[in-house]
mmCIF file of C-alpha atoms in Angstrom:
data_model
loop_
_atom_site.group_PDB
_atom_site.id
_atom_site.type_symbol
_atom_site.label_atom_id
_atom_site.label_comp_id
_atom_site.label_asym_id
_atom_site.label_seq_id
_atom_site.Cartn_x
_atom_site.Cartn_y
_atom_site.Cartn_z
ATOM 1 C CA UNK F 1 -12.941 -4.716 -14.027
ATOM 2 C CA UNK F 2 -13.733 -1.648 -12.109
ATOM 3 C CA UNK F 3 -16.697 -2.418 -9.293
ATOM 4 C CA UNK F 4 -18.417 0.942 -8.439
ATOM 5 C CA UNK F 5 -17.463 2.043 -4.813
ATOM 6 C CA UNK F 6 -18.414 4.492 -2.122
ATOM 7 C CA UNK F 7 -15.474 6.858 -0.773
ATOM 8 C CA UNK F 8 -15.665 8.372 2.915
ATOM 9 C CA UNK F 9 -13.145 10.363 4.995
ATOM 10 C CA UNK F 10 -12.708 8.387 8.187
ATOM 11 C CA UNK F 11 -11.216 9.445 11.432
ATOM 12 C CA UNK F 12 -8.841 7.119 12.983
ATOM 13 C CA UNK F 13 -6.452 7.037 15.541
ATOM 14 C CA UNK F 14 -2.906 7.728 14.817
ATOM 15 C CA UNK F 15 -4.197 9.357 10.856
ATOM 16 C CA UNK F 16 -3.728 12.486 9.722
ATOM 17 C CA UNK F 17 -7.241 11.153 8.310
ATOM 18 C CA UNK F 18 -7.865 8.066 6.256
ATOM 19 C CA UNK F 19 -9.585 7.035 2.855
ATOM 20 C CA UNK F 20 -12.298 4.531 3.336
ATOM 21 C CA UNK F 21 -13.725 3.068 0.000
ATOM 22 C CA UNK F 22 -16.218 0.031 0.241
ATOM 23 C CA UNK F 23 -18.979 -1.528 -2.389
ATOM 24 C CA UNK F 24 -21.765 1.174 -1.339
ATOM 25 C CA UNK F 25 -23.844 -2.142 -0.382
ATOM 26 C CA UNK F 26 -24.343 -0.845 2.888
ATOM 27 C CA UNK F 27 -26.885 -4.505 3.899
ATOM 28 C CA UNK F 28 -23.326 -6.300 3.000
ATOM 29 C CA UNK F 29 -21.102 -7.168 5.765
ATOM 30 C CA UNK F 30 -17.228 -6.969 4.452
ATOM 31 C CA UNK F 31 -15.427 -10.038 4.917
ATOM 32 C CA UNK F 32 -11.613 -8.892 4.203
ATOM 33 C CA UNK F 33 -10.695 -5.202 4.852
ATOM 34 C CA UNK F 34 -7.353 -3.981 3.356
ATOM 35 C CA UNK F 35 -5.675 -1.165 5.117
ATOM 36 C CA UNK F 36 -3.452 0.366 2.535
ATOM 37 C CA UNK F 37 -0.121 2.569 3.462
ATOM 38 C CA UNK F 38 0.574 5.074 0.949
ATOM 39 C CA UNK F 39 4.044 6.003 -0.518
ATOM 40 C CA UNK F 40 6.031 8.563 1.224
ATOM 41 C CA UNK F 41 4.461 11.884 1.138
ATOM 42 C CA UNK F 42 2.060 10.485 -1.274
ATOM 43 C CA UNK F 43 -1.861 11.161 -0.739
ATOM 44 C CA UNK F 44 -4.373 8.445 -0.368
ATOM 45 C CA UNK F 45 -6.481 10.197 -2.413
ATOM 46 C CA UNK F 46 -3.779 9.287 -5.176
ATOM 47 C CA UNK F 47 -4.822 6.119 -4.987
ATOM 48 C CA UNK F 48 -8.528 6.388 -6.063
ATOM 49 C CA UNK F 49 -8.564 4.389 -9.613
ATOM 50 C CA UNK F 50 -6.093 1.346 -8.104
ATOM 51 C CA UNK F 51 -8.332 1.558 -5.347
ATOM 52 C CA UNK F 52 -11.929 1.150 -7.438
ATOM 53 C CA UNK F 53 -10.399 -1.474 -9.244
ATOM 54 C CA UNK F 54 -9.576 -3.341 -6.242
ATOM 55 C CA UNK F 55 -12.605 -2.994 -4.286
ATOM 56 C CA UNK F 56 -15.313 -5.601 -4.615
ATOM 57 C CA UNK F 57 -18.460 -7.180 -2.010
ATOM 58 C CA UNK F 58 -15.981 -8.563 -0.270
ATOM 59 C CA UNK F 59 -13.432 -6.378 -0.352
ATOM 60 C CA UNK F 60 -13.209 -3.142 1.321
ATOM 61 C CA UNK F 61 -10.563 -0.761 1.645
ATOM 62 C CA UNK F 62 -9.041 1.908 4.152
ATOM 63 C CA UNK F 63 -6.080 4.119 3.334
ATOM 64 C CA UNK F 64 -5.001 6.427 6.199
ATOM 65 C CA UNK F 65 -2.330 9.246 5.819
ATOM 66 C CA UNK F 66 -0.052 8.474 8.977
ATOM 67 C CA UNK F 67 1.745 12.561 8.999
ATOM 68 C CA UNK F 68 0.900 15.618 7.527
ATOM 69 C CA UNK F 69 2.823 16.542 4.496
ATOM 70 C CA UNK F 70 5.812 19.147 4.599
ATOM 71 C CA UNK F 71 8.996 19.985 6.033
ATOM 72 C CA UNK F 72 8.996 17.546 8.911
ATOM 73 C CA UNK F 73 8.567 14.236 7.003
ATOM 74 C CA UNK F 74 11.029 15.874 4.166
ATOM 75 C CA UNK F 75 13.562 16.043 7.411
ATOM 76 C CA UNK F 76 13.039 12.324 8.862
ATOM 77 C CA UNK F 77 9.971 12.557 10.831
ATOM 78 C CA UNK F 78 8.012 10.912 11.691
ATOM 79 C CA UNK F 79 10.754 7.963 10.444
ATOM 80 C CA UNK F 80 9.447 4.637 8.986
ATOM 81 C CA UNK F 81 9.410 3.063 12.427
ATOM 82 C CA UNK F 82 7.526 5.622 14.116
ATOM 83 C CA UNK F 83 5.357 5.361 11.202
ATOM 84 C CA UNK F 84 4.318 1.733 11.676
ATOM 85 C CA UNK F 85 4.378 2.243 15.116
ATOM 86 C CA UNK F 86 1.011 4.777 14.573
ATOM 87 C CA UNK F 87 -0.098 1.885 12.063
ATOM 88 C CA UNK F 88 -0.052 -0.498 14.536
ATOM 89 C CA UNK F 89 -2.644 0.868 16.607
ATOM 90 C CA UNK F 90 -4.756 1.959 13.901
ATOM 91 C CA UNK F 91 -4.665 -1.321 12.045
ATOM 92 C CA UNK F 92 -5.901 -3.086 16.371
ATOM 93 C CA UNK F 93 -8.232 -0.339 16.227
ATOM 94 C CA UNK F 94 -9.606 -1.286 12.658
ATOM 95 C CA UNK F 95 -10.167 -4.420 13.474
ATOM 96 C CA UNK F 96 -11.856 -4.025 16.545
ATOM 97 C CA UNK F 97 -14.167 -1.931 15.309
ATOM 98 C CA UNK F 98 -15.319 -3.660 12.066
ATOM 99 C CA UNK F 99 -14.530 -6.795 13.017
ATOM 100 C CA UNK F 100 -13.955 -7.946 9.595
ATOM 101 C CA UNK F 101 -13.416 -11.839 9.051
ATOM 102 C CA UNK F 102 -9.647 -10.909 6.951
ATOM 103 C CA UNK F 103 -7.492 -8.044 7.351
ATOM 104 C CA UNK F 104 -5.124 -7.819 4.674
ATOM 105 C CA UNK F 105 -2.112 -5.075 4.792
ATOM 106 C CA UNK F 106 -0.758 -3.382 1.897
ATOM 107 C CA UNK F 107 1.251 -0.284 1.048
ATOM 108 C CA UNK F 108 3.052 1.233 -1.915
ATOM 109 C CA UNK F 109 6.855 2.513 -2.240
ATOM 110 C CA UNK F 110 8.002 3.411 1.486
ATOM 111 C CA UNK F 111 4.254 2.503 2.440
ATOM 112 C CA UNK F 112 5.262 -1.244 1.402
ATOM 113 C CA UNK F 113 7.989 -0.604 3.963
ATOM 114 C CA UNK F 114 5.540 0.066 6.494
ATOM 115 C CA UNK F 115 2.791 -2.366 5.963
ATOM 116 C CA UNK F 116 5.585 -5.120 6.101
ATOM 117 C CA UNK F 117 6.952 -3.521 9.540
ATOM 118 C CA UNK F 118 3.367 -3.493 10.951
ATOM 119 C CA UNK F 119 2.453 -7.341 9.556
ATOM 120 C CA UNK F 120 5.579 -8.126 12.351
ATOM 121 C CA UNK F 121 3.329 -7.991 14.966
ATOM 122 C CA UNK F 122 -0.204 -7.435 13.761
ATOM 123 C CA UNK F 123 -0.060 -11.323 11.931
ATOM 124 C CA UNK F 124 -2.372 -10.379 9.155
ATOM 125 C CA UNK F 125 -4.577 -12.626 6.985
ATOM 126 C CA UNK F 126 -1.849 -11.470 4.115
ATOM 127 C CA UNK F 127 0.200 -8.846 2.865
ATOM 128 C CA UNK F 128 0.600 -6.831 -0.289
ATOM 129 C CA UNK F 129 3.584 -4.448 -1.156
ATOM 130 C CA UNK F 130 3.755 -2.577 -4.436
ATOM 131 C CA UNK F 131 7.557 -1.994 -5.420
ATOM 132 C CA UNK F 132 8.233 -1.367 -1.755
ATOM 133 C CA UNK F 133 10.947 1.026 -0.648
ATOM 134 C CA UNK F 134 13.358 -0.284 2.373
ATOM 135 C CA UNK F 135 15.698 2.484 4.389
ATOM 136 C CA UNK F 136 14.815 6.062 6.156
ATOM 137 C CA UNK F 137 15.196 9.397 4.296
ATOM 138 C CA UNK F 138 14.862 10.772 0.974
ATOM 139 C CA UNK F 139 17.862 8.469 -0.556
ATOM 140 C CA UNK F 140 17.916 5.660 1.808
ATOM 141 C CA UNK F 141 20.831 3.052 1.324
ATOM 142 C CA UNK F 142 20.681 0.738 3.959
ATOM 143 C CA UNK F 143 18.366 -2.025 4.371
ATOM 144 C CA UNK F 144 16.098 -1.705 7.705
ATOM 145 C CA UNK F 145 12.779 -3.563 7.229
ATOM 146 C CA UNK F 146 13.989 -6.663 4.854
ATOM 147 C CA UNK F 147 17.584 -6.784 6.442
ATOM 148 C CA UNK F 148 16.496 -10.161 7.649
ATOM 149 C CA UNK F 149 13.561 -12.765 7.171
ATOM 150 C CA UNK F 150 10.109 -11.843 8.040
ATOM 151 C CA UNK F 151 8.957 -12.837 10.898
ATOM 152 C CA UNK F 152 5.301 -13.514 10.054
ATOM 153 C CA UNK F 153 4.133 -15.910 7.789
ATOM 154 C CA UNK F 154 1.179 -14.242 5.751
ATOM 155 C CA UNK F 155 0.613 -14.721 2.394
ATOM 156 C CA UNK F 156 2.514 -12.265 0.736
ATOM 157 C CA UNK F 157 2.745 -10.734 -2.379
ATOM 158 C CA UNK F 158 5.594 -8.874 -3.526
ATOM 159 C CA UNK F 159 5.145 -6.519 -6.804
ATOM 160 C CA UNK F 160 8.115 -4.727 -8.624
ATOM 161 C CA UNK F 161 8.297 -2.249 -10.730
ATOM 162 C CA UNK F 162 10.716 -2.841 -13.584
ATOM 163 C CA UNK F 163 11.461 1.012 -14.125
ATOM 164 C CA UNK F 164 11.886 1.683 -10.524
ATOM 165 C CA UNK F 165 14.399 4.269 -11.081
ATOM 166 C CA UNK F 166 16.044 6.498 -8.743
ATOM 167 C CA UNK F 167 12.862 6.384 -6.476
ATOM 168 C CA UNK F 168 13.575 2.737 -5.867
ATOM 169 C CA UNK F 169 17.062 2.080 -6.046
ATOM 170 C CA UNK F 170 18.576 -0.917 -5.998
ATOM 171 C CA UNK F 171 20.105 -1.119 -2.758
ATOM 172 C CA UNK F 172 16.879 -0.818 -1.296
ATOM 173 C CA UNK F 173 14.084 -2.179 -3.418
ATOM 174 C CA UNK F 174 11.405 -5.058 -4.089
ATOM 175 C CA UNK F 175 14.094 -7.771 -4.747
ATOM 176 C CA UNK F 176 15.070 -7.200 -1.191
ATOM 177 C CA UNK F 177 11.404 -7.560 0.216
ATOM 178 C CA UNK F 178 11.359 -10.538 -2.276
ATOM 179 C CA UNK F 179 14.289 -12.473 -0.299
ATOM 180 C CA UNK F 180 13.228 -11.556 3.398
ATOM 181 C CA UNK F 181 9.633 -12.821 2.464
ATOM 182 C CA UNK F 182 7.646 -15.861 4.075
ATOM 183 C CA UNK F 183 8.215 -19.533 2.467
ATOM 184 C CA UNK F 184 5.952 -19.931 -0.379
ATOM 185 C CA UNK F 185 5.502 -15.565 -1.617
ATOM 186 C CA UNK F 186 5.162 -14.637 -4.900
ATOM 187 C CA UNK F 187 6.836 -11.878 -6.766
ATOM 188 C CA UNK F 188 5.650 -10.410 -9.780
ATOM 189 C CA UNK F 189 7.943 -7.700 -11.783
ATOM 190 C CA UNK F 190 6.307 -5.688 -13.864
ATOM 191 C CA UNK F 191 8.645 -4.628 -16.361
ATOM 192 C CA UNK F 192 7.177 -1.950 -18.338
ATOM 193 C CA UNK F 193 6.152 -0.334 -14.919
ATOM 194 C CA UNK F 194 7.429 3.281 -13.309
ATOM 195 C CA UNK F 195 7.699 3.530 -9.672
ATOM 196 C CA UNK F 196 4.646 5.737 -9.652
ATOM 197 C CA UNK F 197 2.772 4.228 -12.588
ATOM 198 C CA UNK F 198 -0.555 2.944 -10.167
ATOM 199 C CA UNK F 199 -0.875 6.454 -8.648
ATOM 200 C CA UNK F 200 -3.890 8.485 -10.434
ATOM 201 C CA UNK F 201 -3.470 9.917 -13.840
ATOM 202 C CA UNK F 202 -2.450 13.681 -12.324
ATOM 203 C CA UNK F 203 0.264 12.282 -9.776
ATOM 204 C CA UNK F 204 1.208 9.849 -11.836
ATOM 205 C CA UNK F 205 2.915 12.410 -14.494
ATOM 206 C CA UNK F 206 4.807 13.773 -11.799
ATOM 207 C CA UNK F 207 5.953 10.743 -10.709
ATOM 208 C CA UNK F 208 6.920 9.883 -14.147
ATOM 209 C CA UNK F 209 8.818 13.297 -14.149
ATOM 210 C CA UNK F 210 10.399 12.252 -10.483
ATOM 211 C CA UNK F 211 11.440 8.588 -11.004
ATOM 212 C CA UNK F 212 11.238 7.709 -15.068
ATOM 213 C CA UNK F 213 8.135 5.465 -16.237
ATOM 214 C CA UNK F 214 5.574 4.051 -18.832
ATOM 215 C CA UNK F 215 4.028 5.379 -21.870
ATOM 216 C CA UNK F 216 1.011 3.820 -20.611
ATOM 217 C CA UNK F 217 0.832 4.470 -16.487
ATOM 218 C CA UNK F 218 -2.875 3.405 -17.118
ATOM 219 C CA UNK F 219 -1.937 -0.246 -18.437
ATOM 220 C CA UNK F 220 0.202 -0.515 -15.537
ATOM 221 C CA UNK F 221 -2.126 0.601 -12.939
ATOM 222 C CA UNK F 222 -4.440 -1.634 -14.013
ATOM 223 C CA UNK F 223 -1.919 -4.528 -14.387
ATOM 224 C CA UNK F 224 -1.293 -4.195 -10.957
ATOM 225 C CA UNK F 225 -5.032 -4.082 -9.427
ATOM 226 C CA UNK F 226 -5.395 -7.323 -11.022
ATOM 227 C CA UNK F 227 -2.644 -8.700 -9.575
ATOM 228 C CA UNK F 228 -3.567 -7.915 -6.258
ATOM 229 C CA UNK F 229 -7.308 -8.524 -6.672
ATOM 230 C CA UNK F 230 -6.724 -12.266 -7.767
ATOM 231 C CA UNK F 231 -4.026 -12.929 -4.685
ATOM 232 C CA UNK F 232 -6.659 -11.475 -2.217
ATOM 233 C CA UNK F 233 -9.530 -12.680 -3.609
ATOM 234 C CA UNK F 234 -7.833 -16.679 -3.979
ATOM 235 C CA UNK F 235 -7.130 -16.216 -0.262
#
């Protein structure tokens, strides 16, 4: 089920500048907010028809681009740490602003990475990562993030892509998220899905051309968004 939503740029501190999609009901207060950390050197804007599936009365959503894309985050920087570091501040700023009654993180590929490192010390209402991406650089190896247990204790919800591919490798992917998550976390592989299967239909192909995929990114994508909308909404 798609619920029709209103899209506005937002300016926030520490983004590049951020996505903001809500109901359009404008006399409705949002009770949860979901700030949502894309993949690396992925745009929000990619995210549009996960997004509108996602978004409901009571569910709004912000996505901010943390860096600008190009050479620099190609090169290391800013680095997953400094990263959340920026998210941090936007995610205190967020929520002193709205003042919503949940905030929820969430984030997709190296973005999962990031929303996990930020729900360390923001202690969110709950956390989402879609087939999160652990390490630093274009072929990380090395576990940073999940190299231990989480320190939080948020609902989480962990989602995998079965065809990760070499954009989620092993060594560094949603099984370890999986095993460093809070007591009581689900985790949900999807095995028919590409790493970049819930991007938009244009991004998606190049994903698909990137890291491997479905024959049916839209099935996926949609898979997904219900996936998270039932864990957010049964929260």
């Amino acid at each position: 089920m798609t619920t029709p939503s209103a899209e506005s740029v937002l300016d926030l501190p520490g983004a590049v500048r951020a996505l903001g999609l809500d109901s359009g009901r404008s006399d409705r207060p949002t009770p949860r907010l979901i700030v949502f950390f894309p993949g690396f050197m992925v745009s929000p804007w990619s995210y549009r028809s996960l997004f509108a599936s996602i978004v409901s009365d009571r569910t709004s959503i912000v996505a901010p681009q943390m860096y600008r894309r190009g050479i620099e985050p190609l090169s290391g920087h800013p680095s997953p740490s400094d990263e959340a570091a920026a998210g941090i501040r936007l995610v205190e700023h967020v929520v002193a602003t709205r003042r919503p009654d949940q905030i929820w993180l969430a984030g997709h590929s190296r973005g999962g990475q990031v929303a996990w490192r930020v729900a360390q010390h923001v202690d969110p209402d709950g956390l989402v990562v879609v087939d999160p991406v652990d390490g630093a650089g274009r072929h990380p190896t090395t576990l940073g993030a999940a190299a231990e247990a989480a320190r939080f204790t948020a609902r989480t919800l962990v989602v995998g892509a079965g065809l990760g591919g070499r954009c989620a490798p092993a060594a560094v992917n949603h099984e370890h998220f999986a095993t460093a998550a809070p007591s009581g976390s689900s985790h949900v592989v999807v095995d028919s899905m590409g790493h970049g299967d819930v991007l938009d239909d244009r991004p998606a192909r190049l994903a698909r051309m990137l890291c491997g995929g479905s024959t049916d990114p839209r099935h996926e994508r949609g898979t997904v968004a219900e996936l998270v909308r039932r864990f957010v909404e049964s929260g």
